[in-house]
Short mmCIF file of N, CA and C in Angstrom, two decimals:
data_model
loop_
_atom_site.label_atom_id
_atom_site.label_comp_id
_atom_site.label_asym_id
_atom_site.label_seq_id
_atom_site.Cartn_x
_atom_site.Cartn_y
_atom_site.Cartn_z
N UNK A 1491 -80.92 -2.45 -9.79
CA UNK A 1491 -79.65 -1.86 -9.56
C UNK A 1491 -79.46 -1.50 -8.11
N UNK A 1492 -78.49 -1.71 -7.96
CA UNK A 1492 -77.58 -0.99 -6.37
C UNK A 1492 -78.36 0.61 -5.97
N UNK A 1493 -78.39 0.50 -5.02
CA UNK A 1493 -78.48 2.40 -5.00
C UNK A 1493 -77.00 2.49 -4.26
N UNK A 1494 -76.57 3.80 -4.61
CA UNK A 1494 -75.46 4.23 -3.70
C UNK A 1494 -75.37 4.19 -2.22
N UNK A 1495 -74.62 3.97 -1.86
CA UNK A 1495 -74.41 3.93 0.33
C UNK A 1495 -74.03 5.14 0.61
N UNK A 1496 -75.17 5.66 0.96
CA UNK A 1496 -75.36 7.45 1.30
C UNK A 1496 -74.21 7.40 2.96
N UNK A 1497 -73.70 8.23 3.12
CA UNK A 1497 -72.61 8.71 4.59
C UNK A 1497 -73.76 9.59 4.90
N UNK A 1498 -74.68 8.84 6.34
CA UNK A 1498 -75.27 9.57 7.13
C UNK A 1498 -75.08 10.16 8.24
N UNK A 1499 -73.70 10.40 8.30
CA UNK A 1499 -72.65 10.73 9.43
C UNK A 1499 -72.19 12.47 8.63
N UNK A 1500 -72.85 13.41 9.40
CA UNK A 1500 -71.79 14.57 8.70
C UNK A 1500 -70.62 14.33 8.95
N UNK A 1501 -70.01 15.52 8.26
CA UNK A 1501 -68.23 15.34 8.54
C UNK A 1501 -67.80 16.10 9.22
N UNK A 1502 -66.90 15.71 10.18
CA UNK A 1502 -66.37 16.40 11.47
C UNK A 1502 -65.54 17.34 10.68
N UNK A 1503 -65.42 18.73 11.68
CA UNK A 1503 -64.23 19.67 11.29
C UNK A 1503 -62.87 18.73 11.14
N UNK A 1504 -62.08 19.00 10.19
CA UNK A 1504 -60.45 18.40 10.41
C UNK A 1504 -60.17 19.11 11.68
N UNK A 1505 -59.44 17.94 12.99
CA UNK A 1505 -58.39 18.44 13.87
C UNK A 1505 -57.22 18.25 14.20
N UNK A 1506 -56.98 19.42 14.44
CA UNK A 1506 -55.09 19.03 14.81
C UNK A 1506 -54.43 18.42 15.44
N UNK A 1507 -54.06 17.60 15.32
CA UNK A 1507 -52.80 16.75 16.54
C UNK A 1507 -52.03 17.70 16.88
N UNK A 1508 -51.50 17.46 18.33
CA UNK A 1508 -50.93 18.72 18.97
C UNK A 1508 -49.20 17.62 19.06
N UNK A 1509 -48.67 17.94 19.39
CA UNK A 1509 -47.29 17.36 19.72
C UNK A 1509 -47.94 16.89 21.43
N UNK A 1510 -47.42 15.84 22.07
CA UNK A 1510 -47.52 15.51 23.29
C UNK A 1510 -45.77 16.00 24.23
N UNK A 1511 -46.04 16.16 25.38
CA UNK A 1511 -44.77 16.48 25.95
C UNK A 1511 -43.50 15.51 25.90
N UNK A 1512 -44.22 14.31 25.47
CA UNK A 1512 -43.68 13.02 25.22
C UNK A 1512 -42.66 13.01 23.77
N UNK A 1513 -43.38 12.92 23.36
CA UNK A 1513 -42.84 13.54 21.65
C UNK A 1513 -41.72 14.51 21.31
N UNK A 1514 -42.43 15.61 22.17
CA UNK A 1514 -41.19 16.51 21.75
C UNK A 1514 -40.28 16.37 22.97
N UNK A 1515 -40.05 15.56 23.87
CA UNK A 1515 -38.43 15.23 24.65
C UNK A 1515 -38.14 14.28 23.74
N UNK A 1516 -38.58 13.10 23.69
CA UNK A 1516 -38.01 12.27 22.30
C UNK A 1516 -37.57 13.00 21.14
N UNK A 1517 -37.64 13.83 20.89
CA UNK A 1517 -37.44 14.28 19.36
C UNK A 1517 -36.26 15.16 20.09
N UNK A 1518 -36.27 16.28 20.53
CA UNK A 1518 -35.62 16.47 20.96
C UNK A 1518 -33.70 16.12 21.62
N UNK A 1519 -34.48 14.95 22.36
CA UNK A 1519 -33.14 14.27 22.80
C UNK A 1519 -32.32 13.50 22.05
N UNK A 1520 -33.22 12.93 21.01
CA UNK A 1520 -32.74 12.15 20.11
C UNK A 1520 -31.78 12.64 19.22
N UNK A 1521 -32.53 14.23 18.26
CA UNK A 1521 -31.75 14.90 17.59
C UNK A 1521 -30.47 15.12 18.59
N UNK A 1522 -30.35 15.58 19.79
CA UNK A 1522 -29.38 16.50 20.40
C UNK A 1522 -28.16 15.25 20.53
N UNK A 1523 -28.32 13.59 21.24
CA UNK A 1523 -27.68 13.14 20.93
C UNK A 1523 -26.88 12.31 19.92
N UNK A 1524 -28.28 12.27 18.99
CA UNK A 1524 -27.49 12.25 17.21
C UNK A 1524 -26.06 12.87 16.72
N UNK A 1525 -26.25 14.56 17.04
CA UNK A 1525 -25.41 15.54 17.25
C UNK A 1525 -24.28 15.41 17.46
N UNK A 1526 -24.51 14.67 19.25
CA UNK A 1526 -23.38 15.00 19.47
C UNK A 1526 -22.78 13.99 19.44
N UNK A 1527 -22.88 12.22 18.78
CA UNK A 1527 -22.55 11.06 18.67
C UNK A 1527 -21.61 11.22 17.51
N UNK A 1528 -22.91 12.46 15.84
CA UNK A 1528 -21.85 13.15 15.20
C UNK A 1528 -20.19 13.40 15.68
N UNK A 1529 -20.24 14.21 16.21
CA UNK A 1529 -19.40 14.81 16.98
C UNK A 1529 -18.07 13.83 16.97
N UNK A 1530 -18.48 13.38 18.29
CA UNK A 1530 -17.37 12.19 18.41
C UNK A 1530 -17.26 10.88 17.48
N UNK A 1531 -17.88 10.90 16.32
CA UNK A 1531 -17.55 10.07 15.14
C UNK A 1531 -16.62 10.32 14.59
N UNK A 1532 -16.78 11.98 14.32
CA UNK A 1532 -15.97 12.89 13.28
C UNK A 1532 -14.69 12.51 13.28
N UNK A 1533 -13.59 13.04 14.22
CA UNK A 1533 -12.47 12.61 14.68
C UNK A 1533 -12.16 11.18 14.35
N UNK A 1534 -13.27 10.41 14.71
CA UNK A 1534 -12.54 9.00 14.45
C UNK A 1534 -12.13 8.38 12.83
N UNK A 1535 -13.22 9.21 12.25
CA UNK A 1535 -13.52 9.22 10.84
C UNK A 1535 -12.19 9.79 10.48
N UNK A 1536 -12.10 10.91 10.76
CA UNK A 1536 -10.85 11.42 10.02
C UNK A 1536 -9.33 11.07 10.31
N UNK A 1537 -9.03 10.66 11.61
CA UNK A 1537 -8.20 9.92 12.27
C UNK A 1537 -8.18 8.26 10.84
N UNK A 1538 -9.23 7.81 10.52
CA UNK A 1538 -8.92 6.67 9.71
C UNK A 1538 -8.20 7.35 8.26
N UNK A 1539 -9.01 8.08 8.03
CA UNK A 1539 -9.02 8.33 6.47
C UNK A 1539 -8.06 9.27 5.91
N UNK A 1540 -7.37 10.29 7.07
CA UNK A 1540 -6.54 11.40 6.38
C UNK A 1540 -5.21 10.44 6.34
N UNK A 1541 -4.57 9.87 6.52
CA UNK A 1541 -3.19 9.55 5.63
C UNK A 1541 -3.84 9.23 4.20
N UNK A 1542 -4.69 8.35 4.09
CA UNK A 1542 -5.11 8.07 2.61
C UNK A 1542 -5.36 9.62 1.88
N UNK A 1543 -4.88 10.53 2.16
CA UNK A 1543 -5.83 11.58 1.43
C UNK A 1543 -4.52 12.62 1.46
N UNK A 1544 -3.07 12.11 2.15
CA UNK A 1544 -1.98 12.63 2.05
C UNK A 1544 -1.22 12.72 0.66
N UNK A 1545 -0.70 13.98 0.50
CA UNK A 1545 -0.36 13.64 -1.44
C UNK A 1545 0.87 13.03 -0.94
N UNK A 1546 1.34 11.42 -2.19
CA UNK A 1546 2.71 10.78 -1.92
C UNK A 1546 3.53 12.09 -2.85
N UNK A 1547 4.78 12.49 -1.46
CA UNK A 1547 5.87 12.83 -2.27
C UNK A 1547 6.45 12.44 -2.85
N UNK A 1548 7.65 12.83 -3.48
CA UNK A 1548 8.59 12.60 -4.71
C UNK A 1548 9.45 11.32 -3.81
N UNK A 1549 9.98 10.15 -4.28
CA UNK A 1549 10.58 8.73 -3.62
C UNK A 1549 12.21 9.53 -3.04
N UNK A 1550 12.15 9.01 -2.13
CA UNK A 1550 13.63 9.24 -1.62
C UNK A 1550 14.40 8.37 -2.11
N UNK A 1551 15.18 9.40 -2.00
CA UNK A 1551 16.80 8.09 -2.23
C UNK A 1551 17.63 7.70 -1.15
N UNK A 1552 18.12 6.59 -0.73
CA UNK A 1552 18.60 6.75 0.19
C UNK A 1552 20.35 6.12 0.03
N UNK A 1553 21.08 6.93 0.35
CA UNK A 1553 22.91 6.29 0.05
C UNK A 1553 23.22 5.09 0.49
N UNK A 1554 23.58 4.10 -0.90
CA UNK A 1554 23.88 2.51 -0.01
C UNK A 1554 25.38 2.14 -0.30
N UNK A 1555 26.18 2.59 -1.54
CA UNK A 1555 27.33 2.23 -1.79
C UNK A 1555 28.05 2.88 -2.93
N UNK A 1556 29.46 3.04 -2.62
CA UNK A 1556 30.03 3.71 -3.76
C UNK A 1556 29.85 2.67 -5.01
N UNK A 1557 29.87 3.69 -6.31
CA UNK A 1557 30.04 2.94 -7.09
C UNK A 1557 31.14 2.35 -7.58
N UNK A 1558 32.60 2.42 -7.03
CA UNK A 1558 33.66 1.72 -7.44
C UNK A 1558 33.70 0.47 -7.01
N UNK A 1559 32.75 0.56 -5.54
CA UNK A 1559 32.53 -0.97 -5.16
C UNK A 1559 31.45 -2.10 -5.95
N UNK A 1560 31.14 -1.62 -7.05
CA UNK A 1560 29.92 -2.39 -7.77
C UNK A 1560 30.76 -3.53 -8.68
N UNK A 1561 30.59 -4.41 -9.20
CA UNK A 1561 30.88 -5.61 -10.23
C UNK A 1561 30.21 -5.72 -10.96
N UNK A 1562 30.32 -6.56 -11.60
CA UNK A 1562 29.68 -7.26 -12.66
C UNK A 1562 28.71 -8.60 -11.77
N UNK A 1563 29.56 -8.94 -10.98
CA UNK A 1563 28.48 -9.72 -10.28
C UNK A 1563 27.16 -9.51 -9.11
N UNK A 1564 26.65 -9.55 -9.22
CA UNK A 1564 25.43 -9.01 -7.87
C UNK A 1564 26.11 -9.29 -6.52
N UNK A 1565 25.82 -8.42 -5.91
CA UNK A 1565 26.02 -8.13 -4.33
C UNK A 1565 25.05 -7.72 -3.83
N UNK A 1566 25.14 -8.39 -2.43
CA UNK A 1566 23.89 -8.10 -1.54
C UNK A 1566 23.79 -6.91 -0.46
N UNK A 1567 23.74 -5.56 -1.01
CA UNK A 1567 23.60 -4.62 0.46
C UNK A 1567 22.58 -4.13 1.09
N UNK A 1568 22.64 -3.93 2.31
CA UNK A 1568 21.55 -3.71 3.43
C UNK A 1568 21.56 -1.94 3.45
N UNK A 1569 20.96 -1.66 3.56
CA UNK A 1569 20.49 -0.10 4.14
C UNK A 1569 19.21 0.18 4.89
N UNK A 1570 18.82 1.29 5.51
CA UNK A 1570 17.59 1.50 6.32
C UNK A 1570 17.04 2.62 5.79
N UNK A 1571 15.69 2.20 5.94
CA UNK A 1571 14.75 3.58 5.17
C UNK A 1571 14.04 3.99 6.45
N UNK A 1572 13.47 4.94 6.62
CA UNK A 1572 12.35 5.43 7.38
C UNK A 1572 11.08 5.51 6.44
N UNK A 1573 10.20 4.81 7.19
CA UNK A 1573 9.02 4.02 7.06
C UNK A 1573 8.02 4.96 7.44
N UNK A 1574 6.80 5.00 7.04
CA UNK A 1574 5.60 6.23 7.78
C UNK A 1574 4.84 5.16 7.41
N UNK A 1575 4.07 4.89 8.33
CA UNK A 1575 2.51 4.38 8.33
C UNK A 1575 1.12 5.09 9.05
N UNK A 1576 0.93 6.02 8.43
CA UNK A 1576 -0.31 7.28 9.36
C UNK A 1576 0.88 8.10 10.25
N UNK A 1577 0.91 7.47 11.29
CA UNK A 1577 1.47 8.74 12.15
C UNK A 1577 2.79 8.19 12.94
N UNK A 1578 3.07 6.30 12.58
CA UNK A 1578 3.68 6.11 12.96
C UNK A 1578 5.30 5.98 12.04
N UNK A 1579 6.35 6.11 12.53
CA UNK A 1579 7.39 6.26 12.00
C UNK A 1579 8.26 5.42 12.41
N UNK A 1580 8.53 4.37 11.24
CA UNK A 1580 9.79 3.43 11.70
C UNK A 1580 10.75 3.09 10.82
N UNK A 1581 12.29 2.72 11.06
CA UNK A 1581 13.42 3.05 10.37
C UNK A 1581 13.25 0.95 9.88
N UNK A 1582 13.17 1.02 8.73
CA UNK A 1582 12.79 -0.25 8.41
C UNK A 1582 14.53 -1.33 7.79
N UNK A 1583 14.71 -1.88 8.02
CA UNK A 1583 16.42 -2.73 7.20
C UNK A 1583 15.88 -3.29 6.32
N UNK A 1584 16.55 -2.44 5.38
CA UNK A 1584 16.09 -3.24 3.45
C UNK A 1584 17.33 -3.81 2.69
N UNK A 1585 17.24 -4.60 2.04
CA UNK A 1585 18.40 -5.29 1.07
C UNK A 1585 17.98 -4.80 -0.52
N UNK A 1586 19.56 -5.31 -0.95
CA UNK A 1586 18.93 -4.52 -2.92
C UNK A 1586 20.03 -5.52 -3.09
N UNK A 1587 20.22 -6.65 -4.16
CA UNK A 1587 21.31 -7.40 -5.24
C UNK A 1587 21.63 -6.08 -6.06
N UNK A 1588 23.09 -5.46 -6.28
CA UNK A 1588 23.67 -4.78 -6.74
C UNK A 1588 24.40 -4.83 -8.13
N UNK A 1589 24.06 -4.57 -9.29
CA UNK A 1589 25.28 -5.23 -10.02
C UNK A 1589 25.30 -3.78 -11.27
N UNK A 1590 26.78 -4.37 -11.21
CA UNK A 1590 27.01 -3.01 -12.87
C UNK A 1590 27.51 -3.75 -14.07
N UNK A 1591 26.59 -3.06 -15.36
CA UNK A 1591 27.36 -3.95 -16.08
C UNK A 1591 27.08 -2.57 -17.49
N UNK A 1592 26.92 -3.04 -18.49
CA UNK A 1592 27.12 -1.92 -19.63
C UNK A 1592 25.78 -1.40 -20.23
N UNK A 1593 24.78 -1.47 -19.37
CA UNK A 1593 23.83 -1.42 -19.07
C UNK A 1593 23.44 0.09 -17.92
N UNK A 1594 24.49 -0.28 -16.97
CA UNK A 1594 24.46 0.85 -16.22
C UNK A 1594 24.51 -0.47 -15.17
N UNK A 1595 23.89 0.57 -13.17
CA UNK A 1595 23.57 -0.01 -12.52
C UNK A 1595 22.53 -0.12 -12.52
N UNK A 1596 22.39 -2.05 -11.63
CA UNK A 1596 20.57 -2.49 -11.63
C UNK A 1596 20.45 -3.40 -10.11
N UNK A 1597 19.68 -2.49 -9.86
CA UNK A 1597 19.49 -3.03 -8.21
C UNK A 1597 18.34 -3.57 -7.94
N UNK A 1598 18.01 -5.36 -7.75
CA UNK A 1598 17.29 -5.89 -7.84
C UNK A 1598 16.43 -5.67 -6.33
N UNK A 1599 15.19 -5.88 -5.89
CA UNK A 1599 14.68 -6.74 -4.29
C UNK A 1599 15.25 -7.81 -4.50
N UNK A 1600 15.53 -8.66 -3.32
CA UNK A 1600 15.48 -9.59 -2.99
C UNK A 1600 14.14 -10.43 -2.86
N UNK A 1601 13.07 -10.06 -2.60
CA UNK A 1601 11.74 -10.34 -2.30
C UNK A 1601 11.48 -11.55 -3.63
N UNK A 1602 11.05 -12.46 -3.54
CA UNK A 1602 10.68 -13.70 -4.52
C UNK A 1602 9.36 -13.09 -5.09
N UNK A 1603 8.67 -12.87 -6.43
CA UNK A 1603 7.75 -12.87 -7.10
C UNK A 1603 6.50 -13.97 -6.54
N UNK A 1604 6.95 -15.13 -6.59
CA UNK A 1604 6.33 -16.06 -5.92
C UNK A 1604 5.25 -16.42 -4.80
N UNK A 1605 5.93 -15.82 -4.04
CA UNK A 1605 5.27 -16.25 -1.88
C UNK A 1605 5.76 -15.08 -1.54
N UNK A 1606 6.97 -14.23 -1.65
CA UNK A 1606 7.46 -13.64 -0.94
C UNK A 1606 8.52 -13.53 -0.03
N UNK A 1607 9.41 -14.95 -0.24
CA UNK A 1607 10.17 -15.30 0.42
C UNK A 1607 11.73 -14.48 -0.09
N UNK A 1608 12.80 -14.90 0.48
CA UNK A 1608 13.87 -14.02 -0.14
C UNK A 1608 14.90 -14.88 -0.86
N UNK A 1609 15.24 -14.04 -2.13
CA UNK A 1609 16.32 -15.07 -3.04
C UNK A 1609 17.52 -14.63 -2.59
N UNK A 1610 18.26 -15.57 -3.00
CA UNK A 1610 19.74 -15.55 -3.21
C UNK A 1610 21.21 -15.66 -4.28
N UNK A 1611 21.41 -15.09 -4.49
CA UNK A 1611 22.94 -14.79 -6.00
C UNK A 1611 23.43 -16.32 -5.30
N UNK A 1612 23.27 -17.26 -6.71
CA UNK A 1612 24.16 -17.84 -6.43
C UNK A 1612 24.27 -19.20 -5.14
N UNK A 1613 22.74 -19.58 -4.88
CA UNK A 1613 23.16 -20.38 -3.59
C UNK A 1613 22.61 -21.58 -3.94
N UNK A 1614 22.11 -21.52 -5.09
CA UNK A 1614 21.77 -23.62 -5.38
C UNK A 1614 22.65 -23.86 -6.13
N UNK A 1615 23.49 -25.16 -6.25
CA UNK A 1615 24.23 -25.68 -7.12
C UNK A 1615 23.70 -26.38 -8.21
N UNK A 1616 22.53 -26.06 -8.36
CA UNK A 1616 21.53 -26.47 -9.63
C UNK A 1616 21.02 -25.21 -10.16
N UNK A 1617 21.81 -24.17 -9.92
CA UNK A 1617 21.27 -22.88 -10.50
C UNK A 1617 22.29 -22.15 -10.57
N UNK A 1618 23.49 -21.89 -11.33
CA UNK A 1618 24.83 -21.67 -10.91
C UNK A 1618 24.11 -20.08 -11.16
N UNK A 1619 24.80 -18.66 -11.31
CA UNK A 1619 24.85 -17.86 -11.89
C UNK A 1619 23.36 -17.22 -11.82
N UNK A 1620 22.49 -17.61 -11.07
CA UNK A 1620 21.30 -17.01 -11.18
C UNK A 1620 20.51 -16.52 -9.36
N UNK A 1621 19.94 -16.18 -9.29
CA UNK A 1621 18.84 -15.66 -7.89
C UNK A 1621 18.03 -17.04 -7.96
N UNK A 1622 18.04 -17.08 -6.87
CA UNK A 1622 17.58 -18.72 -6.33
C UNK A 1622 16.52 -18.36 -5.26
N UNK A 1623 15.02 -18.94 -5.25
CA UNK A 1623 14.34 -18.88 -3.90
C UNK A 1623 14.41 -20.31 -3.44
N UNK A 1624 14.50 -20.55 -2.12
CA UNK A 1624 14.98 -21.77 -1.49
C UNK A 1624 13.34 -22.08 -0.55
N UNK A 1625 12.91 -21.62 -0.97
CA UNK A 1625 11.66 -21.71 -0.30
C UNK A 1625 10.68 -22.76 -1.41
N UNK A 1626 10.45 -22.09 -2.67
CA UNK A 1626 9.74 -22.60 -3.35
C UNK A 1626 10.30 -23.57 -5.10
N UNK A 1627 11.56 -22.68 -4.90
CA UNK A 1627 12.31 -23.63 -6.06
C UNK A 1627 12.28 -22.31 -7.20
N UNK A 1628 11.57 -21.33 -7.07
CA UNK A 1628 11.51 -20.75 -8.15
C UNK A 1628 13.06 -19.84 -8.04
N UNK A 1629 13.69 -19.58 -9.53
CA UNK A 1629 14.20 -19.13 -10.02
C UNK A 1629 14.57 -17.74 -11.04
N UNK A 1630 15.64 -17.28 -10.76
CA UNK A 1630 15.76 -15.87 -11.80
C UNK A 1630 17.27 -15.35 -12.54
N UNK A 1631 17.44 -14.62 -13.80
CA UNK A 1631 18.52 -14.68 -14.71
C UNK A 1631 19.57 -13.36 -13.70
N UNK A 1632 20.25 -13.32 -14.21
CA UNK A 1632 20.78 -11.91 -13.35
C UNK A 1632 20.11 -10.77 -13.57
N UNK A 1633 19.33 -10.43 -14.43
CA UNK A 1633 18.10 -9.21 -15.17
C UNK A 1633 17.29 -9.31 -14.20
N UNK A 1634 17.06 -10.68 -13.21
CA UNK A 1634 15.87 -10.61 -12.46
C UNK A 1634 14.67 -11.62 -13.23
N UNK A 1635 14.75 -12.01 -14.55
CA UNK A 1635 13.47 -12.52 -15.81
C UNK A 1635 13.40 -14.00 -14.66
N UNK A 1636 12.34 -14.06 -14.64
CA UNK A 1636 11.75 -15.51 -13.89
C UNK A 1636 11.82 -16.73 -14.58
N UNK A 1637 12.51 -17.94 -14.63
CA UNK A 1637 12.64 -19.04 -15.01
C UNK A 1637 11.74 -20.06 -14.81
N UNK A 1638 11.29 -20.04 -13.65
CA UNK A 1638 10.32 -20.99 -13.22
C UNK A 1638 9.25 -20.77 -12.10
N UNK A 1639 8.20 -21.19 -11.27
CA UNK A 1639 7.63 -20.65 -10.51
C UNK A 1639 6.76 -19.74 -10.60
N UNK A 1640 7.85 -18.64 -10.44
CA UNK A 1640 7.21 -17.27 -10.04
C UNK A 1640 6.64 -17.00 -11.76
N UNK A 1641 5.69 -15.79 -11.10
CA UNK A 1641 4.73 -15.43 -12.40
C UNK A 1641 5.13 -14.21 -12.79
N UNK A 1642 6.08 -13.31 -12.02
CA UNK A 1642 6.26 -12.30 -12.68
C UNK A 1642 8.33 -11.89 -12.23
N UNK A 1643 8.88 -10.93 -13.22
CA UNK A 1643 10.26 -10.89 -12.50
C UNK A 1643 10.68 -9.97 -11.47
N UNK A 1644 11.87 -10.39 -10.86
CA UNK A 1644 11.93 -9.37 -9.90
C UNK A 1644 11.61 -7.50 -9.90
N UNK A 1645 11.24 -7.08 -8.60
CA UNK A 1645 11.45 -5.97 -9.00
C UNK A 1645 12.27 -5.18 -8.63
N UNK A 1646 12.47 -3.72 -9.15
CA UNK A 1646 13.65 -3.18 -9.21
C UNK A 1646 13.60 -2.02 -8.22
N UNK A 1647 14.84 -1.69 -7.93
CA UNK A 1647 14.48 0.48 -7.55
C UNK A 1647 15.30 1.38 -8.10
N UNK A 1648 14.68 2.24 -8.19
CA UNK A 1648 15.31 3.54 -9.10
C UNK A 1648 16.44 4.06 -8.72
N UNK A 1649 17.22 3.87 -9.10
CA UNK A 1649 18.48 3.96 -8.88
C UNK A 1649 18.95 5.40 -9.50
N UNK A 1650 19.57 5.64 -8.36
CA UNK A 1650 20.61 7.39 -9.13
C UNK A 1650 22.20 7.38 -8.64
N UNK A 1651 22.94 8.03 -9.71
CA UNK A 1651 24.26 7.76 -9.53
C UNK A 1651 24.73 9.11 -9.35
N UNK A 1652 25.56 9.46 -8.36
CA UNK A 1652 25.77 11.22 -8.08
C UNK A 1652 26.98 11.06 -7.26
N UNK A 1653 27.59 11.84 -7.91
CA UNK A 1653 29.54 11.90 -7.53
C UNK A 1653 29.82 10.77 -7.08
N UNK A 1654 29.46 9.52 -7.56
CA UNK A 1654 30.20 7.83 -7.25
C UNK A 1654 29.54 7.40 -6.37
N UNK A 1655 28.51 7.64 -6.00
CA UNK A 1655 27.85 7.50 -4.74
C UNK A 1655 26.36 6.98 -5.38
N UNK A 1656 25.92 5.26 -5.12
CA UNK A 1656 24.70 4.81 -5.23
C UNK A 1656 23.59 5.62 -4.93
N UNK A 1657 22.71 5.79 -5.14
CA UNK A 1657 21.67 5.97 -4.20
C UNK A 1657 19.88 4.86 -4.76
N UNK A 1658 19.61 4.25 -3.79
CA UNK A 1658 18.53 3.80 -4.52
C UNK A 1658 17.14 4.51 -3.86
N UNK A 1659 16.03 4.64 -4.53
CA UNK A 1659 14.25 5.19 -4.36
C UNK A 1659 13.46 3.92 -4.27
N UNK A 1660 12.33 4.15 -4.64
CA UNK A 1660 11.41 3.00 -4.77
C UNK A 1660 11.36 1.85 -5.43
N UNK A 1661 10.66 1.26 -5.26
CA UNK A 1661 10.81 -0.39 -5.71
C UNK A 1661 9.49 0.00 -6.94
N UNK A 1662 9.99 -0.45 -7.55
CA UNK A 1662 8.94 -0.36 -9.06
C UNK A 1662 8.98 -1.73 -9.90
N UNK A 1663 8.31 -1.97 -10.73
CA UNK A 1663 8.17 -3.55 -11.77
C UNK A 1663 9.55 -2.88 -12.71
N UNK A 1664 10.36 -4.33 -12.60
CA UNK A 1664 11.19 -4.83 -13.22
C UNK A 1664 11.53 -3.79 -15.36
N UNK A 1665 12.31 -3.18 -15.44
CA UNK A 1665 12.15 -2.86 -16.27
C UNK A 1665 12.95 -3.32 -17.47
N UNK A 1666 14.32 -3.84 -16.98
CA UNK A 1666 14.80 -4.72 -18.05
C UNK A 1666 13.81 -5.91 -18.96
N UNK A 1667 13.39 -6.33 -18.31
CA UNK A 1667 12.91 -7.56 -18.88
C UNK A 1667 11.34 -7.19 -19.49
N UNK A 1668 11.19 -8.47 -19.89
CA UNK A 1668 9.97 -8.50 -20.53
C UNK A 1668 8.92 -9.58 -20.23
#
């Protein structure tokens, strides 16, 4: 048999490592400009992230047309919203297809389901009576319901009616249709 491998070496006291002057400026400097790199992160950090963390208020309305001027047929009116993006503020020109019928009023986008391009009441002669995109061919009923193309129907905005006076809010999914 083996005999055991005797340690003919006593054992040294355990000793301490001391920090070198080296060490602790490294450690030191490192933490301090960690700190202060912190520091000037912070701001940038929050500069990105606080609009996301803004509560959305209640949708404005904004006044586009009396209602004696409404039809039965869609009309195209322009109005301007003020726009916020973080901190910047811009007065944006929006369109809405207008129409009244026994239904109430229903104020379509213009915006195509499709690509994104913009329709029109009425402008192909292969589409009498309906929202036409001239971009892609796709098509829509006066409700906005998609005929062809596009995958979903137009959408709408919330519309409020107060002493004869339009007012439309946000653009939301289409609610007539199905």
């Amino acid at each position: 048999m083996s005999q055991p491998l005797e340690n003919k070496q006593p054992h040294k006291p355990a000793t301490r490592k001391e920090m070198s002057r080296r060490q602790f400026l490294s450690y030191t400097l490192g933490g301090a400009g960690a700190f202060m790199m912190g520091g000037a992160a912070l701001p940038m950090v929050r500069f990105a992230v606080d609009p996301l963390l803004q509560e959305k208020g209640a949708s404005e309305y904004i006044k586009v047309v009396e209602e004696s001027k409404l039809t039965a047929e869609p009309q195209e009116f322009s109005f301007k919203k003020l726009q916020v993006d973080g901190w910047y503020e811009s007065e944006v020109k929006m369109k809405a297809w207008i129409t009244k019928d026994e239904n109430g009023v229903l104020a379509l986008s213009p915006v195509c389901k499709h690509l994104g391009c913009t329709v029109g009441w009425n402008n192909s002669a292969a589409h009498k009576d309906q929202y036409f995109c001239p971009c892609h061919g796709a098509f829509y009923t006066k409700d906005g319901k998609q005929m062809a193309v596009a995958r979903a129907p137009l959408d709408e905005y919330d519309v409020k009616v107060d002493n004869g006076i339009v007012y439309l809010g946000a653009i939301k999914p289409n609610t007539r249709v199905k």
